[in-house]
CSV table of C-alpha atoms and ligand atoms in Angstrom, one decimal:
chain,number,residue,atom,x,y,z
A,1,MET,CA,0.0,0.0,0.0
A,2,VAL,CA,1.2,3.5,-0.8
A,3,GLU,CA,0.4,6.2,1.6
A,4,LYS,CA,0.8,10.0,1.0
A,5,VAL,CA,2.8,11.5,3.8
A,6,LEU,CA,4.4,14.9,4.6
A,7,ILE,CA,8.0,14.6,5.7
A,8,VAL,CA,9.0,17.4,8.1
A,9,LYS,CA,12.7,18.2,8.4
A,10,TYR,CA,13.9,20.3,11.4
A,11,GLY,CA,17.3,21.9,12.2
A,12,GLU,CA,19.5,19.3,13.6
A,13,ILE,CA,21.9,21.7,15.3
A,14,ALA,CA,19.3,23.5,17.3
A,15,THR,CA,17.9,20.3,18.6
A,16,ARG,CA,21.0,18.4,19.4
A,17,GLY,CA,21.9,17.0,22.9
A,18,ASN,CA,19.6,16.2,25.8
A,19,ASN,CA,17.0,18.7,24.8
A,20,ARG,CA,16.2,17.1,21.5
A,21,HIS,CA,13.1,15.2,22.7
A,22,ILE,CA,11.8,18.4,24.3
A,23,PHE,CA,12.0,20.3,21.1
A,24,THR,CA,10.7,17.5,18.9
A,25,GLY,CA,7.9,17.1,21.4
A,26,LYS,CA,7.1,20.8,21.0
A,27,LEU,CA,7.3,20.6,17.2
A,28,VAL,CA,4.9,17.7,17.2
A,29,LYS,CA,2.5,19.6,19.5
A,30,ALA,CA,2.7,22.7,17.3
A,31,ILE,CA,2.1,20.7,14.1
A,32,ARG,CA,-0.9,18.9,15.6
A,33,LYS,CA,-2.4,22.1,16.8
A,34,ASN,CA,-2.1,23.7,13.3
A,35,ILE,CA,-3.4,20.7,11.3
A,36,ASP,CA,-6.0,19.1,13.7
A,37,SER,CA,-8.8,21.0,12.1
A,38,GLU,CA,-7.8,19.8,8.6
A,39,GLY,CA,-8.4,16.1,9.2
A,40,ASP,CA,-7.5,13.0,11.1
A,41,PHE,CA,-3.7,13.0,11.2
A,42,TYR,CA,-0.9,11.7,13.4
A,43,VAL,CA,2.7,12.6,13.6
A,44,VAL,CA,5.4,10.0,13.8
A,45,LYS,CA,9.0,10.6,15.0
A,46,GLU,CA,11.5,9.0,12.6
A,47,GLN,CA,15.3,9.5,13.0
A,48,GLY,CA,15.8,13.2,12.6
A,49,ARG,CA,12.5,14.0,11.1
A,50,LEU,CA,8.8,14.0,11.7
A,51,ILE,CA,6.3,12.3,9.4
A,52,ILE,CA,2.7,13.5,9.1
A,53,GLU,CA,0.4,10.7,8.2
A,54,SER,CA,-3.4,10.5,7.7
A,55,ARG,CA,-5.6,7.9,9.4
A,56,ASN,CA,-8.1,7.7,6.6
A,57,GLY,CA,-5.6,8.0,3.7
A,58,GLU,CA,-6.7,11.5,2.8
A,59,MET,CA,-3.9,14.0,2.5
A,60,ASP,CA,-4.5,17.3,0.7
A,61,PHE,CA,-1.0,18.8,0.5
A,62,ASP,CA,-2.2,22.2,-0.7
A,63,ARG,CA,-4.1,22.6,2.6
A,64,ILE,CA,-1.7,20.9,5.0
A,65,ILE,CA,1.6,22.4,3.8
A,66,PRO,CA,0.7,26.0,4.6
A,67,LYS,CA,-0.2,25.0,8.1
A,68,VAL,CA,3.1,23.3,8.8
A,69,THR,CA,5.6,25.6,7.1
A,70,PRO,CA,5.2,28.5,9.5
A,71,ILE,CA,6.3,26.6,12.5
A,72,PHE,CA,9.7,27.8,13.7
A,73,GLY,CA,12.4,25.2,13.9
A,74,ILE,CA,11.2,23.3,10.8
A,75,ILE,CA,13.6,23.9,7.9
A,76,ALA,CA,11.7,22.1,5.1
A,77,VAL,CA,8.8,19.9,4.3
A,78,CYS,CA,8.6,17.3,1.6
A,79,PRO,CA,5.4,15.8,0.1
A,80,GLY,CA,6.0,12.2,-0.5
A,81,VAL,CA,4.9,8.6,-0.1
A,82,LYS,CA,5.4,5.8,2.4
A,83,VAL,CA,5.5,2.1,1.6
A,84,LYS,CA,6.0,-0.9,3.8
A,85,ASP,CA,7.1,-3.2,1.0
A,86,GLN,CA,10.8,-2.3,0.6
A,87,SER,CA,11.6,-4.8,-2.2
A,88,ILE,CA,13.5,-3.2,-5.0
A,89,GLU,CA,10.7,-4.1,-7.4
A,90,ASN,CA,8.2,-2.2,-5.4
A,91,ILE,CA,10.4,0.7,-4.7
A,92,ARG,CA,11.1,1.1,-8.5
A,93,GLU,CA,7.3,1.2,-9.2
A,94,VAL,CA,6.4,3.5,-6.5
A,95,ALA,CA,9.3,5.9,-7.5
A,96,LEU,CA,8.1,5.8,-11.0
A,97,ASN,CA,4.5,6.6,-10.1
A,98,HIS,CA,5.7,9.4,-7.9
A,99,MET,CA,7.8,10.9,-10.7
A,100,ARG,CA,4.9,10.6,-13.2
A,101,GLU,CA,2.7,12.4,-10.8
A,102,HIS,CA,5.0,15.2,-9.9
A,103,CYS,CA,7.5,15.6,-12.7
A,104,SER,CA,5.9,14.9,-16.1
A,105,ASP,CA,4.9,18.4,-17.0
A,106,LYS,CA,8.2,19.3,-18.8
A,107,ASN,CA,11.8,18.1,-19.3
A,108,TYR,CA,13.8,17.7,-16.2
A,109,THR,CA,17.3,16.7,-15.2
A,110,PHE,CA,17.3,14.4,-12.2
A,111,LYS,CA,19.2,12.0,-10.0
A,112,VAL,CA,18.2,9.5,-7.3
A,113,GLU,CA,19.6,9.7,-3.8
A,114,THR,CA,19.2,6.8,-1.5
A,115,LYS,CA,19.6,6.7,2.3
A,116,ARG,CA,19.5,3.4,4.0
A,117,SER,CA,19.3,3.1,7.7
A,118,ASP,CA,18.7,-0.6,7.7
A,119,LYS,CA,22.2,-1.8,6.8
A,120,ARG,CA,20.9,-5.4,6.3
A,121,TYR,CA,19.2,-4.2,3.2
A,122,PRO,CA,20.5,-6.5,0.4
A,123,MET,CA,21.7,-3.6,-1.8
A,124,SER,CA,23.9,-0.7,-1.1
A,125,SER,CA,22.5,2.9,-1.3
A,126,ARG,CA,24.5,3.4,-4.5
A,127,GLU,CA,23.0,0.3,-6.0
A,128,VAL,CA,19.5,1.3,-5.1
A,129,SER,CA,20.0,4.7,-6.7
A,130,ALA,CA,21.4,3.3,-9.9
A,131,ASP,CA,18.6,0.7,-10.1
A,132,VAL,CA,15.7,3.1,-9.4
A,133,GLY,CA,17.3,5.8,-11.5
A,134,GLY,CA,17.7,3.5,-14.5
A,135,TYR,CA,14.2,2.2,-14.2
A,136,VAL,CA,12.6,5.7,-14.0
A,137,PHE,CA,14.9,7.0,-16.8
A,138,ASN,CA,13.9,4.2,-19.1
A,139,SER,CA,10.2,4.6,-18.4
A,140,MET,CA,9.8,8.4,-18.8
A,141,ASP,CA,11.0,10.2,-21.9
A,142,ASN,CA,11.2,13.8,-20.3
A,143,LEU,CA,14.1,13.0,-18.0
A,144,THR,CA,17.8,13.1,-18.3
A,145,VAL,CA,20.3,12.2,-15.6
A,146,ASP,CA,22.5,14.9,-14.1
A,147,VAL,CA,24.3,13.7,-10.9
A,148,HIS,CA,26.1,17.1,-10.3
A,149,ASN,CA,23.4,19.7,-10.6
A,150,PRO,CA,20.0,18.1,-11.1
A,151,GLU,CA,16.7,20.0,-11.1
A,152,ILE,CA,15.0,17.1,-9.3
A,153,VAL,CA,16.5,14.9,-6.6
A,154,LEU,CA,14.4,11.8,-6.2
A,155,ASN,CA,14.9,10.7,-2.6
A,156,VAL,CA,14.6,7.1,-1.6
A,157,GLU,CA,14.9,6.6,2.2
A,158,LEU,CA,14.9,3.1,3.5
A,159,ARG,CA,14.0,3.2,7.2
A,160,ASN,CA,11.4,1.2,9.2
A,161,ASP,CA,9.3,2.0,6.2
A,162,ALA,CA,10.4,3.4,2.8
A,163,TYR,CA,9.9,7.0,2.0
A,164,ILE,CA,10.0,8.5,-1.5
A,165,TYR,CA,9.9,12.2,-2.3
A,166,SER,CA,11.3,14.7,-4.8
A,167,LYS,CA,10.2,18.1,-3.7
A,168,LEU,CA,11.7,20.0,-0.8
A,169,ILE,CA,9.8,23.1,0.3
A,170,LYS,CA,11.9,25.5,2.3
A,171,THR,CA,10.3,27.2,5.3
A,172,PHE,CA,11.1,30.3,7.4
A,173,GLY,CA,13.6,28.3,9.3
A,174,GLY,CA,14.4,29.8,12.7
A,175,LEU,CA,15.1,28.0,15.9
A,176,PRO,CA,12.7,25.8,17.8
A,177,VAL,CA,10.6,27.8,20.2
A,178,GLY,CA,12.0,27.7,23.7
A,179,SER,CA,15.6,27.0,22.7
A,180,SER,CA,16.6,30.7,23.4
A,181,GLY,CA,14.6,31.5,26.6
A,182,LYS,CA,11.5,33.5,26.9
A,183,ALA,CA,10.4,37.1,26.4
A,184,VAL,CA,7.3,39.2,26.8
A,185,ALA,CA,6.3,41.3,23.8
A,186,LEU,CA,4.3,44.5,24.0
A,187,LEU,CA,1.8,43.8,21.4
A,188,SER,CA,-0.4,46.7,20.2
A,189,GLY,CA,-2.8,46.4,17.4
A,190,GLY,CA,-0.4,48.2,15.0
A,191,ILE,CA,1.7,46.8,12.2
A,192,ASP,CA,5.0,46.9,13.9
A,193,SER,CA,4.8,45.0,17.2
A,194,PRO,CA,3.5,41.7,15.6
A,195,VAL,CA,6.5,41.8,13.2
A,196,ALA,CA,8.9,42.5,16.1
A,197,THR,CA,7.3,39.6,18.1
A,198,TRP,CA,7.7,37.3,15.0
A,199,LEU,CA,11.3,38.2,14.5
A,200,ILE,CA,12.3,37.4,18.1
A,201,ALA,CA,10.2,34.2,18.2
A,202,LYS,CA,12.0,33.1,15.0
A,203,ARG,CA,15.2,33.0,17.0
A,204,GLY,CA,13.8,30.4,19.3
A,205,VAL,CA,12.5,32.7,22.0
A,206,GLU,CA,9.2,31.6,23.6
A,207,MET,CA,6.9,34.5,23.6
A,208,GLU,CA,4.1,35.9,25.8
A,209,ALA,CA,2.4,39.1,24.8
A,210,VAL,CA,0.9,42.0,26.8
A,211,TYR,CA,-1.7,44.4,25.5
A,212,PHE,CA,-2.7,47.6,27.4
A,213,HIS,CA,-6.3,48.1,27.0
A,214,SER,CA,-8.0,51.4,27.9
A,215,PRO,CA,-11.8,51.2,27.5
A,216,PRO,CA,-13.7,53.2,26.5
A,217,TYR,CA,-10.8,55.0,24.8
A,218,THR,CA,-9.8,51.8,23.1
A,219,SER,CA,-12.7,49.7,21.8
A,220,GLU,CA,-13.5,46.0,22.2
A,221,TRP,CA,-12.6,45.8,18.5
A,222,ALA,CA,-9.1,47.0,19.1
A,223,LYS,CA,-8.7,44.3,21.8
A,224,GLN,CA,-10.1,41.7,19.4
A,225,LYS,CA,-7.6,42.7,16.9
A,226,VAL,CA,-4.8,42.1,19.3
A,227,CYS,CA,-6.3,38.7,20.2
A,228,ASP,CA,-6.4,37.8,16.5
A,229,LEU,CA,-2.8,38.9,16.1
A,230,ALA,CA,-1.7,36.7,19.0
A,231,GLU,CA,-3.6,33.8,17.5
A,232,ARG,CA,-1.9,34.3,14.2
A,233,LEU,CA,1.5,34.5,15.8
A,234,ALA,CA,0.8,31.3,17.6
A,235,CYS,CA,0.8,29.5,14.2
A,236,PHE,CA,4.5,30.1,14.2
A,237,THR,CA,5.3,29.4,17.8
A,238,GLY,CA,2.9,26.7,18.8
A,239,SER,CA,1.2,28.8,21.5
A,240,ILE,CA,1.1,32.3,22.9
A,241,LYS,CA,-0.3,33.6,26.2
A,242,LEU,CA,-1.7,37.1,25.9
A,243,HIS,CA,-2.1,39.3,29.0
A,244,VAL,CA,-4.6,42.1,28.6
A,245,VAL,CA,-3.9,44.8,31.2
A,246,PRO,CA,-6.7,47.3,32.1
A,247,PHE,CA,-4.9,50.6,31.6
A,248,THR,CA,-7.6,53.3,31.6
A,249,ASP,CA,-7.0,54.5,35.2
A,250,VAL,CA,-3.2,54.7,34.7
A,251,GLN,CA,-3.7,56.6,31.4
A,252,LEU,CA,-6.1,59.1,32.9
A,253,TYR,CA,-3.9,59.6,35.9
A,254,LEU,CA,-0.9,60.4,33.8
A,255,LEU,CA,-3.0,62.6,31.5
A,256,ASP,CA,-3.9,64.8,34.5
A,257,ASN,CA,-0.5,64.8,36.2
A,258,VAL,CA,2.4,65.0,33.6
A,259,PRO,CA,3.3,67.6,31.0
A,260,HIS,CA,1.2,66.8,27.9
A,261,ASP,CA,4.2,66.9,25.5
A,262,LYS,CA,5.9,64.2,27.6
A,263,LEU,CA,2.8,62.0,28.1
A,264,THR,CA,3.8,59.3,25.7
A,265,ILE,CA,7.1,58.8,27.4
A,266,PHE,CA,5.4,58.3,30.8
A,267,LEU,CA,2.8,56.0,29.3
A,268,LYS,CA,5.5,53.9,27.7
A,269,ARG,CA,7.4,53.7,30.9
A,270,ALA,CA,4.3,52.6,32.8
A,271,MET,CA,3.7,49.9,30.2
A,272,VAL,CA,7.3,48.7,30.4
A,273,ARG,CA,7.1,48.5,34.2
A,274,VAL,CA,4.0,46.3,34.0
A,275,ALA,CA,5.5,44.2,31.2
A,276,GLU,CA,8.7,43.7,33.3
A,277,ASN,CA,6.6,42.6,36.2
A,278,ILE,CA,4.7,40.1,34.1
A,279,ALA,CA,8.0,38.9,32.6
A,280,GLU,CA,9.5,38.3,36.1
A,281,ARG,CA,6.4,36.3,37.1
A,282,GLU,CA,6.4,34.2,33.9
A,283,ASN,CA,10.2,33.5,34.1
A,284,ALA,CA,10.9,35.5,31.0
A,285,GLN,CA,14.3,37.2,30.6
A,286,GLY,CA,13.4,40.2,28.4
A,287,LEU,CA,10.9,42.4,26.6
A,288,VAL,CA,10.2,43.1,22.9
A,289,THR,CA,8.7,46.2,21.4
A,290,GLY,CA,8.0,47.3,17.8
A,291,ASP,CA,10.0,50.6,18.1
A,292,SER,CA,11.8,51.7,14.9
A,293,VAL,CA,14.3,54.5,15.4
A,294,GLY,CA,12.9,57.9,14.2
A,295,GLN,CA,9.4,56.6,13.3
A,296,VAL,CA,7.6,58.8,15.9
A,297,ALA,CA,8.5,61.3,18.5
A,298,SER,CA,9.0,58.8,21.3
A,299,GLN,CA,11.3,56.6,19.1
A,300,THR,CA,14.2,59.0,19.0
A,301,MET,CA,17.4,57.9,20.8
A,302,GLN,CA,16.5,60.2,23.7
A,303,GLY,CA,13.0,58.8,23.8
A,304,LEU,CA,14.1,55.2,23.8
A,305,HIS,CA,16.6,56.0,26.5
A,306,ALA,CA,14.0,57.6,28.7
A,307,ILE,CA,11.7,54.5,28.2
A,308,SER,CA,14.4,51.9,28.6
A,309,SER,CA,15.8,53.3,31.8
A,310,VAL,CA,12.7,52.3,33.8
A,311,CYS,CA,13.5,48.7,33.4
A,312,LYS,CA,16.4,46.3,34.2
A,313,MET,CA,15.6,43.6,31.6
A,314,PRO,CA,16.9,44.0,28.1
A,315,ILE,CA,14.3,45.4,25.7
A,316,LEU,CA,14.7,43.8,22.3
A,317,ARG,CA,13.7,46.1,19.4
A,318,PRO,CA,14.3,44.1,16.3
A,319,LEU,CA,12.7,46.8,14.0
A,320,SER,CA,15.2,49.5,15.2
A,321,GLY,CA,16.9,49.8,11.9
A,322,MET,CA,14.1,49.0,9.6
A,323,ASP,CA,12.1,51.3,7.3
A,324,LYS,CA,8.3,51.2,7.4
A,325,GLN,CA,8.2,49.5,4.0
A,326,GLU,CA,10.5,46.7,5.1
A,327,ILE,CA,8.3,46.1,8.2
A,328,VAL,CA,5.1,46.1,6.0
A,329,ASP,CA,6.7,43.6,3.7
A,330,ILE,CA,7.3,41.2,6.6
A,331,ALA,CA,3.8,41.8,8.0
A,332,LYS,CA,2.3,40.8,4.7
A,333,LYS,CA,4.5,37.8,4.4
A,334,ILE,CA,3.5,36.5,7.9
A,335,GLY,CA,-0.2,37.3,7.6
A,336,THR,CA,-0.5,39.9,10.3
A,337,PHE,CA,-0.8,43.0,8.0
A,338,ASP,CA,-4.5,42.5,7.1
A,339,ILE,CA,-5.3,42.2,10.8
A,340,SER,CA,-3.2,45.2,11.8
A,341,ILE,CA,-4.8,47.5,9.3
A,342,ARG,CA,-8.4,46.9,10.5
A,343,PRO,CA,-9.6,50.4,11.2
A,344,TYR,CA,-9.8,50.4,15.0
A,345,GLU,CA,-7.4,52.9,16.4
A,346,ASP,CA,-5.5,51.8,19.5
A,347,CYS,CA,-5.0,55.2,20.9
A,348,CYS,CA,-7.5,57.9,21.5
A,349,THR,CA,-6.5,61.4,20.4
A,350,ILE,CA,-6.8,63.0,23.9
A,351,PHE,CA,-3.7,61.0,24.8
A,352,VAL,CA,-1.6,62.2,21.8
A,353,ALA,CA,0.2,65.5,22.1
A,354,LYS,CA,0.2,67.8,19.1
A,355,HIS,CA,3.9,68.6,19.7
A,356,PRO,CA,5.4,65.7,21.6
A,357,GLU,CA,8.8,66.1,23.2
A,358,THR,CA,11.4,64.5,20.9
A,359,LYS,CA,14.4,64.9,23.1
A,360,PRO,CA,13.2,64.0,26.6
A,361,LYS,CA,15.8,64.1,29.4
A,362,THR,CA,15.6,60.9,31.4
A,363,SER,CA,16.6,62.8,34.6
A,364,ILE,CA,13.7,65.2,34.2
A,365,ILE,CA,11.3,62.4,33.5
A,366,GLU,CA,12.4,60.5,36.6
A,367,LYS,CA,12.1,63.6,38.7
A,368,ILE,CA,8.5,64.2,37.6
A,369,GLU,CA,7.7,60.5,38.0
A,370,SER,CA,9.0,60.4,41.6
A,371,LYS,CA,6.2,62.9,42.5
A,372,LEU,CA,3.5,60.7,41.0
A,373,THR,CA,2.5,59.3,44.4
A,374,ASP,CA,-0.5,57.3,43.1
A,375,LEU,CA,1.2,55.7,40.2
A,376,ASP,CA,2.6,52.6,41.9
A,377,GLY,CA,-0.8,51.8,43.4
A,378,LEU,CA,-2.6,52.2,40.1
A,379,LEU,CA,0.0,49.9,38.4
A,380,GLU,CA,-0.5,47.3,41.1
A,381,LYS,CA,-4.2,47.4,40.6
A,382,ALA,CA,-3.8,47.1,36.8
A,383,VAL,CA,-1.6,44.0,37.3
A,384,GLU,CA,-4.2,42.5,39.7
A,385,ASN,CA,-6.9,42.7,37.1
A,386,ILE,CA,-5.0,41.2,34.1
A,387,GLU,CA,-7.1,39.0,31.8
A,388,VAL,CA,-5.2,36.1,30.3
A,389,PHE,CA,-5.9,34.5,26.9
A,390,GLU,CA,-4.1,31.4,25.6
A,391,TYR,CA,-3.7,30.7,21.9
B,401,LIG,P1,2.8,49.5,16.5
B,401,LIG,O1,2.7,49.5,15.0
B,401,LIG,O2,3.4,48.2,17.0
B,401,LIG,O3,1.5,49.8,17.2
B,401,LIG,P2,3.7,52.1,16.6
B,401,LIG,O4,4.5,52.5,15.4
B,401,LIG,O5,2.3,52.5,16.6
B,401,LIG,O6,3.9,50.6,16.9
B,401,LIG,P3,4.0,53.3,19.2
B,401,LIG,O7,2.6,53.5,19.3
B,401,LIG,O8,4.9,54.4,19.6
B,401,LIG,O9,4.5,52.8,17.8
B,401,LIG,O10,4.4,52.1,20.1
B,401,LIG,C1,5.7,51.6,20.2
B,401,LIG,C2,5.7,50.2,20.7
B,401,LIG,O11,5.1,50.2,22.1
B,401,LIG,C3,4.8,49.3,20.0
B,401,LIG,O12,5.4,48.7,18.9
B,401,LIG,C4,4.4,48.2,21.0
B,401,LIG,O13,5.5,47.3,21.2
B,401,LIG,C5,4.3,49.1,22.3
B,401,LIG,N1,2.9,49.5,22.5
B,401,LIG,C6,2.3,50.7,22.2
B,401,LIG,N2,1.0,50.7,22.6
B,401,LIG,C7,0.8,49.5,23.2
B,401,LIG,C8,-0.4,48.9,23.8
B,401,LIG,N3,-1.5,49.6,23.9
B,401,LIG,N4,-0.2,47.7,24.3
B,401,LIG,C9,0.9,47.0,24.2
B,401,LIG,N5,2.0,47.5,23.6
B,401,LIG,C10,2.0,48.8,23.1
B,402,LIG,MG1,0.8,51.7,17.6
């Protein structure tokens, strides 16, 4: 019997050593989460790769592949077939059918590459390649052999079962989530912060997200947008925990008690303080924001200094050196753009200064802040009332 399977390759280096089973376990979980709604599948661990198989024989690659390729730590996926009967006669036939199905639309150069983990197999890898290659070549007239630089590599892998595939679809790559610690991302509904979150998660950092919600100045729709962004990001990371912090009281208090042109800096410092508090509780080692140098008044070097100085943890700002268009391009590629541009503003105009300070002095900000006697209490109250969502 020939079964369609999706072969999933992951980065060997990132998953070496004792942690390997933890990372492969996480990959399996992430895959299952992304494909469960698509049918009745199971995932098998096979020496250095994962195999997605279907219980009822149905495997629609066009639907499954886009669900699997986003997951960080996976380096490629290969649509292929699995057979139990590893006799050379059967392998030849299955290989030929596979090539007919996938590679008969035009002329191709090809070669066969065989991997054989069962060393008792009666033929060497080289012999299998030559045999299968010769058979396929003689049966199809659009193929020529090129062992150095072929367009198609027909892979024959003889393991517990035999696997045959010819197409390797590269993914985003990245490191398996959790291999580089954990961070808390400040996720607004804008275009930038989801991209920043994605970039850091790509390097193997497990992410949690925090959103500061100020009803009625920010609507339920704005909050829903952030929830949808978190859900989208979870397709890449396997899961994301989103903390929604009620921030209205803090925001109104700052509005009444700090110079209006510096309000954004105080707001951001308050957000960072809460985010750091969450990070400490969740055993995270850093924060992530979507700041890009020079994009708005608070994102000057002076602004970033005034914001960063409120916190001990590193604040990662992967968009620091990117132009808006570069950020937009990534947002489109990862599917967050369309969610981000839904027209629900995340900031009411009463909190935005007409002429915001672009060169705040940290010492002055700190001096003003030290007189804000109610701030600590309001931040504590906000933290106590956090609402948590898991995606
Ligand atoms: P974005 O497109 O991510 O909203 P932005 O260009 O609008 O960013 P700012 O509004 O200055 O820039 O925010 C800078 C960063 O501060 C954001 O990228 C995000 O990380 C964080 N941030 C701002 N507002 C919020 C919020 N309401 N909740 C969580 N994080 C926020
Ligand atoms: Mg914004």
